[in-house]
mmCIF file of C-alpha atoms in Angstrom:
data_model
loop_
_atom_site.group_PDB
_atom_site.id
_atom_site.type_symbol
_atom_site.label_atom_id
_atom_site.label_comp_id
_atom_site.label_asym_id
_atom_site.label_seq_id
_atom_site.Cartn_x
_atom_site.Cartn_y
_atom_site.Cartn_z
ATOM 1 C CA UNK A 1 99.434 84.769 85.973
ATOM 2 C CA UNK A 2 100.790 83.026 89.081
ATOM 3 C CA UNK A 3 98.528 82.558 92.101
ATOM 4 C CA UNK A 4 100.182 83.687 95.343
ATOM 5 C CA UNK A 5 98.833 83.321 98.867
ATOM 6 C CA UNK A 6 99.842 86.183 101.184
ATOM 7 C CA UNK A 7 99.500 85.251 104.857
ATOM 8 C CA UNK A 8 99.689 88.029 107.442
ATOM 9 C CA UNK A 9 100.804 87.253 110.990
ATOM 10 C CA UNK A 10 101.305 90.785 112.357
ATOM 11 C CA UNK A 11 104.468 92.625 113.367
ATOM 12 C CA UNK A 12 105.752 96.119 112.615
ATOM 13 C CA UNK A 13 104.841 95.687 108.941
ATOM 14 C CA UNK A 14 101.168 95.629 110.026
ATOM 15 C CA UNK A 15 101.414 98.420 112.610
ATOM 16 C CA UNK A 16 101.071 102.209 112.611
ATOM 17 C CA UNK A 17 102.815 104.909 114.615
ATOM 18 C CA UNK A 18 100.802 107.283 116.802
ATOM 19 C CA UNK A 19 102.227 110.658 115.763
ATOM 20 C CA UNK A 20 101.425 112.269 119.113
ATOM 21 C CA UNK A 21 102.886 109.636 121.443
ATOM 22 C CA UNK A 22 105.352 107.845 119.168
ATOM 23 C CA UNK A 23 103.824 104.478 120.101
ATOM 24 C CA UNK A 24 103.835 101.799 117.409
ATOM 25 C CA UNK A 25 100.840 99.490 117.812
ATOM 26 C CA UNK A 26 98.630 97.147 115.756
ATOM 27 C CA UNK A 27 95.468 98.625 114.309
ATOM 28 C CA UNK A 28 92.070 97.157 113.523
ATOM 29 C CA UNK A 29 92.814 97.008 109.782
ATOM 30 C CA UNK A 30 96.043 95.710 108.283
ATOM 31 C CA UNK A 31 97.531 98.594 106.233
ATOM 32 C CA UNK A 32 99.103 96.101 103.832
ATOM 33 C CA UNK A 33 95.699 95.532 102.246
ATOM 34 C CA UNK A 34 96.247 98.905 100.557
ATOM 35 C CA UNK A 35 98.969 97.289 98.433
ATOM 36 C CA UNK A 36 96.503 94.877 96.814
ATOM 37 C CA UNK A 37 96.179 96.850 93.559
ATOM 38 C CA UNK A 38 99.970 96.944 93.101
ATOM 39 C CA UNK A 39 100.359 93.277 93.970
ATOM 40 C CA UNK A 40 97.626 92.329 91.497
ATOM 41 C CA UNK A 41 99.833 93.606 88.676
ATOM 42 C CA UNK A 42 102.402 90.928 89.616
ATOM 43 C CA UNK A 43 100.214 87.931 90.416
ATOM 44 C CA UNK A 44 96.736 86.810 91.345
ATOM 45 C CA UNK A 45 96.973 87.462 95.077
ATOM 46 C CA UNK A 46 94.858 86.064 97.896
ATOM 47 C CA UNK A 47 95.335 87.828 101.251
ATOM 48 C CA UNK A 48 94.781 85.935 104.481
ATOM 49 C CA UNK A 49 94.850 87.536 107.938
ATOM 50 C CA UNK A 50 96.003 84.433 109.831
ATOM 51 C CA UNK A 51 97.319 86.233 112.938
ATOM 52 C CA UNK A 52 97.935 89.764 114.152
ATOM 53 C CA UNK A 53 100.638 89.394 116.792
ATOM 54 C CA UNK A 54 103.855 91.236 117.600
ATOM 55 C CA UNK A 55 106.641 88.760 116.872
ATOM 56 C CA UNK A 56 107.800 88.464 120.525
ATOM 57 C CA UNK A 57 104.353 86.941 121.133
ATOM 58 C CA UNK A 58 104.939 84.232 118.510
ATOM 59 C CA UNK A 59 105.609 80.761 119.944
ATOM 60 C CA UNK A 60 106.686 77.474 118.332
ATOM 61 C CA UNK A 61 103.042 76.443 118.603
ATOM 62 C CA UNK A 62 102.068 79.395 116.397
ATOM 63 C CA UNK A 63 104.827 78.429 113.951
ATOM 64 C CA UNK A 64 103.637 74.823 113.742
ATOM 65 C CA UNK A 65 100.058 76.001 113.288
ATOM 66 C CA UNK A 66 101.207 78.278 110.466
ATOM 67 C CA UNK A 67 103.109 75.436 108.810
ATOM 68 C CA UNK A 68 100.087 73.151 108.950
ATOM 69 C CA UNK A 69 97.887 75.964 107.631
ATOM 70 C CA UNK A 70 100.195 76.574 104.663
ATOM 71 C CA UNK A 71 100.227 72.890 103.755
ATOM 72 C CA UNK A 72 96.433 72.722 103.911
ATOM 73 C CA UNK A 73 95.828 75.903 101.879
ATOM 74 C CA UNK A 74 98.317 74.903 99.179
ATOM 75 C CA UNK A 75 96.790 71.441 98.914
ATOM 76 C CA UNK A 76 93.258 72.857 98.685
ATOM 77 C CA UNK A 77 93.970 75.676 96.226
ATOM 78 C CA UNK A 78 97.175 74.772 94.332
ATOM 79 C CA UNK A 79 98.863 78.121 94.939
ATOM 80 C CA UNK A 80 102.093 78.748 93.032
ATOM 81 C CA UNK A 81 103.779 80.415 95.997
ATOM 82 C CA UNK A 82 103.264 81.709 99.513
ATOM 83 C CA UNK A 83 104.357 84.973 101.139
ATOM 84 C CA UNK A 84 104.239 85.446 104.913
ATOM 85 C CA UNK A 85 104.462 88.847 106.585
ATOM 86 C CA UNK A 86 105.917 88.643 110.076
ATOM 87 C CA UNK A 87 107.448 90.730 112.838
ATOM 88 C CA UNK A 88 111.230 90.830 112.611
ATOM 89 C CA UNK A 89 112.206 89.866 116.169
ATOM 90 C CA UNK A 90 111.413 86.173 115.691
ATOM 91 C CA UNK A 91 111.117 86.127 111.903
ATOM 92 C CA UNK A 92 114.262 84.041 111.431
ATOM 93 C CA UNK A 93 112.954 81.370 113.806
ATOM 94 C CA UNK A 94 109.594 81.082 112.063
ATOM 95 C CA UNK A 95 111.269 81.010 108.642
ATOM 96 C CA UNK A 96 113.708 78.284 109.710
ATOM 97 C CA UNK A 97 111.076 76.060 111.316
ATOM 98 C CA UNK A 98 108.859 76.432 108.243
ATOM 99 C CA UNK A 99 111.860 75.463 106.115
ATOM 100 C CA UNK A 100 112.512 72.302 108.148
ATOM 101 C CA UNK A 101 108.885 71.271 107.617
ATOM 102 C CA UNK A 102 108.480 72.429 104.000
ATOM 103 C CA UNK A 103 108.747 69.565 101.547
ATOM 104 C CA UNK A 104 107.057 71.130 98.521
ATOM 105 C CA UNK A 105 108.737 72.740 95.542
ATOM 106 C CA UNK A 106 106.666 75.911 95.722
ATOM 107 C CA UNK A 107 108.447 79.002 97.091
ATOM 108 C CA UNK A 108 107.596 80.189 100.589
ATOM 109 C CA UNK A 109 108.807 83.726 101.313
ATOM 110 C CA UNK A 110 108.940 85.394 104.725
ATOM 111 C CA UNK A 111 109.243 89.171 104.975
ATOM 112 C CA UNK A 112 108.573 92.045 107.357
ATOM 113 C CA UNK A 113 109.459 95.662 108.014
ATOM 114 C CA UNK A 114 111.583 97.740 110.340
ATOM 115 C CA UNK A 115 109.386 100.837 109.963
ATOM 116 C CA UNK A 116 105.653 100.886 110.560
ATOM 117 C CA UNK A 117 103.181 101.628 107.794
ATOM 118 C CA UNK A 118 102.868 105.403 108.289
ATOM 119 C CA UNK A 119 106.499 106.193 109.144
ATOM 120 C CA UNK A 120 108.593 108.137 106.646
ATOM 121 C CA UNK A 121 110.430 105.644 104.448
ATOM 122 C CA UNK A 122 108.245 102.703 105.463
ATOM 123 C CA UNK A 123 109.838 99.558 104.051
ATOM 124 C CA UNK A 124 106.862 97.211 104.468
ATOM 125 C CA UNK A 125 105.073 97.727 101.145
ATOM 126 C CA UNK A 126 108.320 97.466 99.177
ATOM 127 C CA UNK A 127 109.362 94.288 100.987
ATOM 128 C CA UNK A 128 105.927 92.773 100.368
ATOM 129 C CA UNK A 129 106.036 93.619 96.663
ATOM 130 C CA UNK A 130 109.527 92.156 96.187
ATOM 131 C CA UNK A 131 108.470 89.065 98.129
ATOM 132 C CA UNK A 132 105.475 88.471 95.871
ATOM 133 C CA UNK A 133 107.740 88.958 92.847
ATOM 134 C CA UNK A 134 110.115 86.358 94.278
ATOM 135 C CA UNK A 135 107.322 83.906 95.082
ATOM 136 C CA UNK A 136 106.085 84.244 91.490
ATOM 137 C CA UNK A 137 109.552 83.572 90.074
ATOM 138 C CA UNK A 138 110.173 80.180 88.474
ATOM 139 C CA UNK A 139 113.758 80.303 89.740
ATOM 140 C CA UNK A 140 112.553 80.340 93.357
ATOM 141 C CA UNK A 141 111.063 76.855 93.054
ATOM 142 C CA UNK A 142 112.743 74.154 95.082
ATOM 143 C CA UNK A 143 114.780 76.556 97.206
ATOM 144 C CA UNK A 144 112.700 76.080 100.334
ATOM 145 C CA UNK A 145 111.748 78.948 102.600
ATOM 146 C CA UNK A 146 113.417 82.260 101.794
ATOM 147 C CA UNK A 147 113.696 85.568 103.619
ATOM 148 C CA UNK A 148 113.280 88.583 101.323
ATOM 149 C CA UNK A 149 114.245 91.919 102.806
ATOM 150 C CA UNK A 150 115.708 95.137 101.410
ATOM 151 C CA UNK A 151 115.959 93.690 97.858
ATOM 152 C CA UNK A 152 118.010 90.694 99.043
ATOM 153 C CA UNK A 153 117.037 87.015 99.109
ATOM 154 C CA UNK A 154 118.379 84.906 101.968
ATOM 155 C CA UNK A 155 118.067 81.207 102.769
ATOM 156 C CA UNK A 156 116.036 80.708 105.946
ATOM 157 C CA UNK A 157 118.816 78.579 107.429
ATOM 158 C CA UNK A 158 121.337 81.413 107.224
ATOM 159 C CA UNK A 159 119.313 84.607 107.635
ATOM 160 C CA UNK A 160 119.498 86.418 110.960
ATOM 161 C CA UNK A 161 118.535 89.814 112.323
ATOM 162 C CA UNK A 162 121.754 91.794 112.748
ATOM 163 C CA UNK A 163 120.583 95.303 113.675
ATOM 164 C CA UNK A 164 117.879 96.576 116.003
ATOM 165 C CA UNK A 165 116.533 99.259 113.660
ATOM 166 C CA UNK A 166 118.314 99.342 110.276
ATOM 167 C CA UNK A 167 116.182 98.327 107.291
ATOM 168 C CA UNK A 168 119.076 96.151 106.050
ATOM 169 C CA UNK A 169 118.942 94.156 109.288
ATOM 170 C CA UNK A 170 118.605 90.683 107.744
ATOM 171 C CA UNK A 171 121.923 89.234 106.687
ATOM 172 C CA UNK A 172 123.474 85.795 106.190
ATOM 173 C CA UNK A 173 126.791 86.246 108.026
ATOM 174 C CA UNK A 174 128.631 83.173 106.762
ATOM 175 C CA UNK A 175 127.347 82.927 103.227
ATOM 176 C CA UNK A 176 125.670 86.154 102.129
ATOM 177 C CA UNK A 177 122.368 86.388 100.227
ATOM 178 C CA UNK A 178 121.554 83.798 97.583
ATOM 179 C CA UNK A 179 119.878 86.302 95.284
ATOM 180 C CA UNK A 180 118.668 89.836 94.684
ATOM 181 C CA UNK A 181 115.517 91.558 93.471
ATOM 182 C CA UNK A 182 115.912 94.441 91.017
ATOM 183 C CA UNK A 183 113.593 96.454 88.801
ATOM 184 C CA UNK A 184 114.536 94.067 85.982
ATOM 185 C CA UNK A 185 113.756 90.841 87.787
ATOM 186 C CA UNK A 186 114.570 88.246 90.428
ATOM 187 C CA UNK A 187 118.077 86.846 90.204
ATOM 188 C CA UNK A 188 119.639 83.939 92.104
ATOM 189 C CA UNK A 189 123.407 83.563 92.198
ATOM 190 C CA UNK A 190 123.740 80.777 94.806
ATOM 191 C CA UNK A 191 121.994 77.529 95.679
ATOM 192 C CA UNK A 192 122.006 75.632 98.942
ATOM 193 C CA UNK A 193 124.042 72.448 98.727
ATOM 194 C CA UNK A 194 121.929 70.649 101.316
ATOM 195 C CA UNK A 195 118.294 70.978 102.392
ATOM 196 C CA UNK A 196 116.561 69.136 105.203
ATOM 197 C CA UNK A 197 112.958 68.045 105.539
ATOM 198 C CA UNK A 198 111.091 66.604 108.500
ATOM 199 C CA UNK A 199 107.424 65.737 108.834
ATOM 200 C CA UNK A 200 105.665 66.572 112.078
ATOM 201 C CA UNK A 201 102.442 68.397 112.833
ATOM 202 C CA UNK A 202 103.244 69.206 116.460
ATOM 203 C CA UNK A 203 106.030 70.058 118.879
ATOM 204 C CA UNK A 204 105.919 68.743 122.428
ATOM 205 C CA UNK A 205 109.560 68.644 123.537
ATOM 206 C CA UNK A 206 110.962 70.985 126.173
ATOM 207 C CA UNK A 207 114.283 72.398 124.957
ATOM 208 C CA UNK A 208 116.113 75.255 126.680
ATOM 209 C CA UNK A 209 118.749 77.596 125.228
ATOM 210 C CA UNK A 210 121.599 78.936 127.392
ATOM 211 C CA UNK A 211 124.424 81.317 126.524
ATOM 212 C CA UNK A 212 127.880 80.703 127.993
ATOM 213 C CA UNK A 213 129.887 83.464 129.664
ATOM 214 C CA UNK A 214 133.125 83.826 131.608
ATOM 215 C CA UNK A 215 132.810 82.244 135.041
ATOM 216 C CA UNK A 216 129.453 80.617 134.265
ATOM 217 C CA UNK A 217 128.289 78.694 137.340
ATOM 218 C CA UNK A 218 127.197 75.062 137.346
ATOM 219 C CA UNK A 219 124.182 76.123 139.459
ATOM 220 C CA UNK A 220 122.501 77.334 136.274
ATOM 221 C CA UNK A 221 122.727 73.894 134.691
ATOM 222 C CA UNK A 222 121.572 72.322 137.950
ATOM 223 C CA UNK A 223 118.534 74.594 137.911
ATOM 224 C CA UNK A 224 117.493 73.847 134.334
ATOM 225 C CA UNK A 225 117.974 70.119 134.967
ATOM 226 C CA UNK A 226 114.953 70.319 137.303
ATOM 227 C CA UNK A 227 112.739 71.532 134.447
ATOM 228 C CA UNK A 228 112.101 68.071 132.970
ATOM 229 C CA UNK A 229 114.095 68.934 129.881
ATOM 230 C CA UNK A 230 114.110 66.870 126.719
ATOM 231 C CA UNK A 231 117.156 68.701 125.354
ATOM 232 C CA UNK A 232 119.539 71.606 125.892
ATOM 233 C CA UNK A 233 121.261 73.992 123.477
ATOM 234 C CA UNK A 234 124.289 75.959 124.644
ATOM 235 C CA UNK A 235 125.809 78.925 122.821
ATOM 236 C CA UNK A 236 129.400 78.170 123.747
ATOM 237 C CA UNK A 237 132.516 80.323 123.712
ATOM 238 C CA UNK A 238 134.638 80.608 120.575
ATOM 239 C CA UNK A 239 134.954 77.421 118.547
ATOM 240 C CA UNK A 240 132.949 75.508 121.129
ATOM 241 C CA UNK A 241 134.395 75.719 124.614
ATOM 242 C CA UNK A 242 132.894 76.048 128.103
ATOM 243 C CA UNK A 243 134.125 76.986 131.593
ATOM 244 C CA UNK A 244 135.448 73.792 133.261
ATOM 245 C CA UNK A 245 133.080 74.164 136.230
ATOM 246 C CA UNK A 246 130.227 73.039 133.944
ATOM 247 C CA UNK A 247 131.714 69.676 132.989
ATOM 248 C CA UNK A 248 130.238 67.706 135.891
ATOM 249 C CA UNK A 249 126.733 68.918 135.101
ATOM 250 C CA UNK A 250 127.255 68.367 131.363
ATOM 251 C CA UNK A 251 128.046 64.735 132.120
ATOM 252 C CA UNK A 252 124.869 64.436 134.225
ATOM 253 C CA UNK A 253 122.785 65.472 131.211
ATOM 254 C CA UNK A 254 124.536 63.014 128.886
ATOM 255 C CA UNK A 255 124.308 60.126 131.357
ATOM 256 C CA UNK A 256 120.562 60.748 131.627
ATOM 257 C CA UNK A 257 120.194 60.676 127.817
ATOM 258 C CA UNK A 258 119.346 64.376 127.602
ATOM 259 C CA UNK A 259 121.034 65.611 124.420
ATOM 260 C CA UNK A 260 123.131 68.771 124.520
ATOM 261 C CA UNK A 261 123.663 70.614 121.237
ATOM 262 C CA UNK A 262 126.471 73.149 121.186
ATOM 263 C CA UNK A 263 126.703 76.173 118.896
ATOM 264 C CA UNK A 264 128.988 79.188 119.101
ATOM 265 C CA UNK A 265 127.947 82.539 120.496
ATOM 266 C CA UNK A 266 130.202 84.094 117.828
ATOM 267 C CA UNK A 267 128.592 85.898 114.919
ATOM 268 C CA UNK A 268 130.623 83.934 112.355
ATOM 269 C CA UNK A 269 132.264 80.525 112.236
ATOM 270 C CA UNK A 270 131.335 77.041 113.407
ATOM 271 C CA UNK A 271 132.034 74.936 116.494
ATOM 272 C CA UNK A 272 134.816 72.374 116.189
ATOM 273 C CA UNK A 273 136.401 69.773 118.434
ATOM 274 C CA UNK A 274 139.786 71.509 118.604
ATOM 275 C CA UNK A 275 140.748 72.186 122.202
ATOM 276 C CA UNK A 276 141.400 69.235 124.504
ATOM 277 C CA UNK A 277 141.612 71.019 127.864
ATOM 278 C CA UNK A 278 138.892 70.596 130.481
ATOM 279 C CA UNK A 279 135.805 72.266 128.992
ATOM 280 C CA UNK A 280 137.352 72.368 125.514
ATOM 281 C CA UNK A 281 135.444 71.355 122.417
ATOM 282 C CA UNK A 282 137.224 68.030 121.975
ATOM 283 C CA UNK A 283 136.535 67.014 125.585
ATOM 284 C CA UNK A 284 132.908 68.043 125.205
ATOM 285 C CA UNK A 285 132.466 66.024 122.023
ATOM 286 C CA UNK A 286 134.121 63.008 123.618
ATOM 287 C CA UNK A 287 131.659 63.269 126.503
ATOM 288 C CA UNK A 288 128.716 63.127 124.089
ATOM 289 C CA UNK A 289 127.922 66.780 123.392
ATOM 290 C CA UNK A 290 126.595 67.279 119.842
ATOM 291 C CA UNK A 291 128.377 69.909 117.746
ATOM 292 C CA UNK A 292 126.419 71.708 115.052
ATOM 293 C CA UNK A 293 127.678 73.155 111.811
ATOM 294 C CA UNK A 294 126.880 76.860 111.781
ATOM 295 C CA UNK A 295 123.360 77.224 113.183
ATOM 296 C CA UNK A 296 122.730 79.930 115.754
ATOM 297 C CA UNK A 297 121.229 79.121 119.146
ATOM 298 C CA UNK A 298 117.526 79.868 118.468
ATOM 299 C CA UNK A 299 117.546 77.827 115.251
ATOM 300 C CA UNK A 300 119.437 74.929 116.838
ATOM 301 C CA UNK A 301 116.777 74.875 119.572
ATOM 302 C CA UNK A 302 113.984 74.562 117.011
ATOM 303 C CA UNK A 303 115.834 71.875 115.086
ATOM 304 C CA UNK A 304 116.414 69.894 118.286
ATOM 305 C CA UNK A 305 112.702 70.169 119.113
ATOM 306 C CA UNK A 306 111.809 68.845 115.652
ATOM 307 C CA UNK A 307 114.359 66.023 115.585
ATOM 308 C CA UNK A 308 113.412 64.889 119.093
ATOM 309 C CA UNK A 309 109.780 64.894 117.979
ATOM 310 C CA UNK A 310 110.843 62.556 115.168
ATOM 311 C CA UNK A 311 112.311 60.149 117.742
ATOM 312 C CA UNK A 312 115.967 60.419 116.694
ATOM 313 C CA UNK A 313 118.462 58.802 119.064
ATOM 314 C CA UNK A 314 121.793 60.335 120.140
ATOM 315 C CA UNK A 315 123.721 58.975 117.168
ATOM 316 C CA UNK A 316 121.059 60.101 114.693
ATOM 317 C CA UNK A 317 120.888 63.534 116.326
ATOM 318 C CA UNK A 318 124.650 63.933 116.002
ATOM 319 C CA UNK A 319 124.448 63.054 112.308
ATOM 320 C CA UNK A 320 121.519 65.414 111.742
ATOM 321 C CA UNK A 321 123.328 68.377 113.323
ATOM 322 C CA UNK A 322 126.615 67.734 111.560
ATOM 323 C CA UNK A 323 124.952 67.875 108.132
ATOM 324 C CA UNK A 324 123.509 71.385 108.232
#
């Protein structure tokens, strides 16, 4: 029987609803411990209450600490797989950062819930069970960190929260899930062509994420430039375009060797150096802005933090972000 480490970090999956007030809050005891008997029929499970935080409280420092903790526990105990329960608001960010730092073959699964433990139709126990089944699957080896939700398996790089309350919230807009979980088993129908791995045990770089909009003022860029930034990520318009008023400030960042990574604010598609007007993607790339291949803003921010921590220069950063 496979040995699976289940690490709890909090979130809705570990909360209960007060029937009188409707408030959903963490309790003193994680309700997921009640699933232990069911989980023990799938694998030899060790439960670990690492954190108990709502996911908006999770920071990159918590994520790095979790990554280091996973590496240590796996090395000490030779677990066959790891499952992490997490709040959904920042789940995709934690999953992606863990994936960037995960160099082992063992599966690491991140899951959560949209309904608290005592709500009608609570999805937490089911998601946990399917996650443990996935972590115990031989086919999950070598696929990095995966997000398992609503019987679907998503690559951490592609998974994103798409709905505020629907239990099918996690989707991979550009590529779809890479597998499914059924009563008969765990089935993978896609593999990632490219996986990345970086080794760092800390994050110290200050990277800010901004979202472009019509008529965006250069004052905003001037303001963030006073924050002693190490890098900037901008969710640009369309295929990667910005209002022309920002160009002067963009050039200030580049001249001062502060990398700017550009993603699209669009739900689907990638940024490309197509338009050559002032503020267009081609002009931005020519000025030194780094275009990334399909990441969303929050994930690009984490990747820039990691790659800057590794000491990559502008040319190496550009290569790293073009090979997602």
